[in-house]
Amino acid sequence: MFADESTVMELLIYAGQARSDAMEAIAASRQREWERAADLMASSEAACR
């Protein structure tokens, strides 16, 4: 059971990182920082895999 809990925690951490990067990408795009926004979205997508 402990391994299952560890797996769930790992999934939550990655999901949180993906969400955080996506939100930062939105903020960067509002500032017209297109390259930074694209990098952050790539990071967000990578955290989902």
PDB file of C-alpha atoms in Angstrom:
ATOM      1  CA  MET A   1       0.000   0.000   0.000  1.00  0.00           C
ATOM      2  CA  PHE A   2       2.871   2.369   0.728  1.00  0.00           C
ATOM      3  CA  ALA A   3       4.096   2.194  -2.878  1.00  0.00           C
ATOM      4  CA  ASP A   4       0.628   3.196  -4.080  1.00  0.00           C
ATOM      5  CA  GLU A   5       0.624   6.222  -1.788  1.00  0.00           C
ATOM      6  CA  SER A   6       4.045   7.208  -3.069  1.00  0.00           C
ATOM      7  CA  THR A   7       2.849   6.946  -6.671  1.00  0.00           C
ATOM      8  CA  VAL A   8      -0.186   9.109  -5.956  1.00  0.00           C
ATOM      9  CA  MET A   9       1.964  11.749  -4.261  1.00  0.00           C
ATOM     10  CA  GLU A  10       4.331  11.769  -7.229  1.00  0.00           C
ATOM     11  CA  LEU A  11       1.406  12.267  -9.623  1.00  0.00           C
ATOM     12  CA  LEU A  12       0.115  15.157  -7.518  1.00  0.00           C
ATOM     13  CA  ILE A  13       3.521  16.812  -7.493  1.00  0.00           C
ATOM     14  CA  TYR A  14       3.849  16.571 -11.285  1.00  0.00           C
ATOM     15  CA  ALA A  15       0.298  17.845 -11.782  1.00  0.00           C
ATOM     16  CA  GLY A  16       1.006  20.795  -9.502  1.00  0.00           C
ATOM     17  CA  GLN A  17       4.183  21.630 -11.388  1.00  0.00           C
ATOM     18  CA  ALA A  18       2.367  21.410 -14.720  1.00  0.00           C
ATOM     19  CA  ARG A  19      -0.371  23.745 -13.481  1.00  0.00           C
ATOM     20  CA  SER A  20       2.142  26.192 -12.041  1.00  0.00           C
ATOM     21  CA  ASP A  21       4.116  26.332 -15.289  1.00  0.00           C
ATOM     22  CA  ALA A  22       0.926  26.799 -17.322  1.00  0.00           C
ATOM     23  CA  MET A  23      -0.217  29.665 -15.097  1.00  0.00           C
ATOM     24  CA  GLU A  24       3.201  31.315 -15.402  1.00  0.00           C
ATOM     25  CA  ALA A  25       2.984  30.898 -19.184  1.00  0.00           C
ATOM     26  CA  ILE A  26      -0.355  32.717 -19.189  1.00  0.00           C
ATOM     27  CA  ALA A  27       1.148  35.553 -17.157  1.00  0.00           C
ATOM     28  CA  ALA A  28       4.152  35.737 -19.495  1.00  0.00           C
ATOM     29  CA  SER A  29       1.913  35.892 -22.554  1.00  0.00           C
ATOM     30  CA  ARG A  30      -0.037  38.762 -21.019  1.00  0.00           C
ATOM     31  CA  GLN A  31       3.283  40.599 -20.785  1.00  0.00           C
ATOM     32  CA  ARG A  32       3.965  39.656 -24.422  1.00  0.00           C
ATOM     33  CA  GLU A  33       6.949  37.520 -23.411  1.00  0.00           C
ATOM     34  CA  TRP A  34       6.251  34.952 -26.123  1.00  0.00           C
ATOM     35  CA  GLU A  35       9.491  32.972 -25.908  1.00  0.00           C
ATOM     36  CA  ARG A  36       9.228  32.624 -22.128  1.00  0.00           C
ATOM     37  CA  ALA A  37       5.568  31.615 -22.430  1.00  0.00           C
ATOM     38  CA  ALA A  38       6.444  28.949 -24.988  1.00  0.00           C
ATOM     39  CA  ASP A  39       9.238  27.601 -22.777  1.00  0.00           C
ATOM     40  CA  LEU A  40       6.913  27.447 -19.785  1.00  0.00           C
ATOM     41  CA  MET A  41       4.239  25.635 -21.781  1.00  0.00           C
ATOM     42  CA  ALA A  42       6.837  23.112 -22.935  1.00  0.00           C
ATOM     43  CA  SER A  43       7.837  22.609 -19.317  1.00  0.00           C
ATOM     44  CA  SER A  44       4.190  22.186 -18.347  1.00  0.00           C
ATOM     45  CA  GLU A  45       3.662  19.567 -21.039  1.00  0.00           C
ATOM     46  CA  ALA A  46       6.823  17.722 -19.998  1.00  0.00           C
ATOM     47  CA  ALA A  47       5.598  17.522 -16.403  1.00  0.00           C
ATOM     48  CA  CYS A  48       2.457  15.778 -17.655  1.00  0.00           C
ATOM     49  CA  ARG A  49       4.427  12.915 -19.198  1.00  0.00           C
TER      50      ARG A  49
END
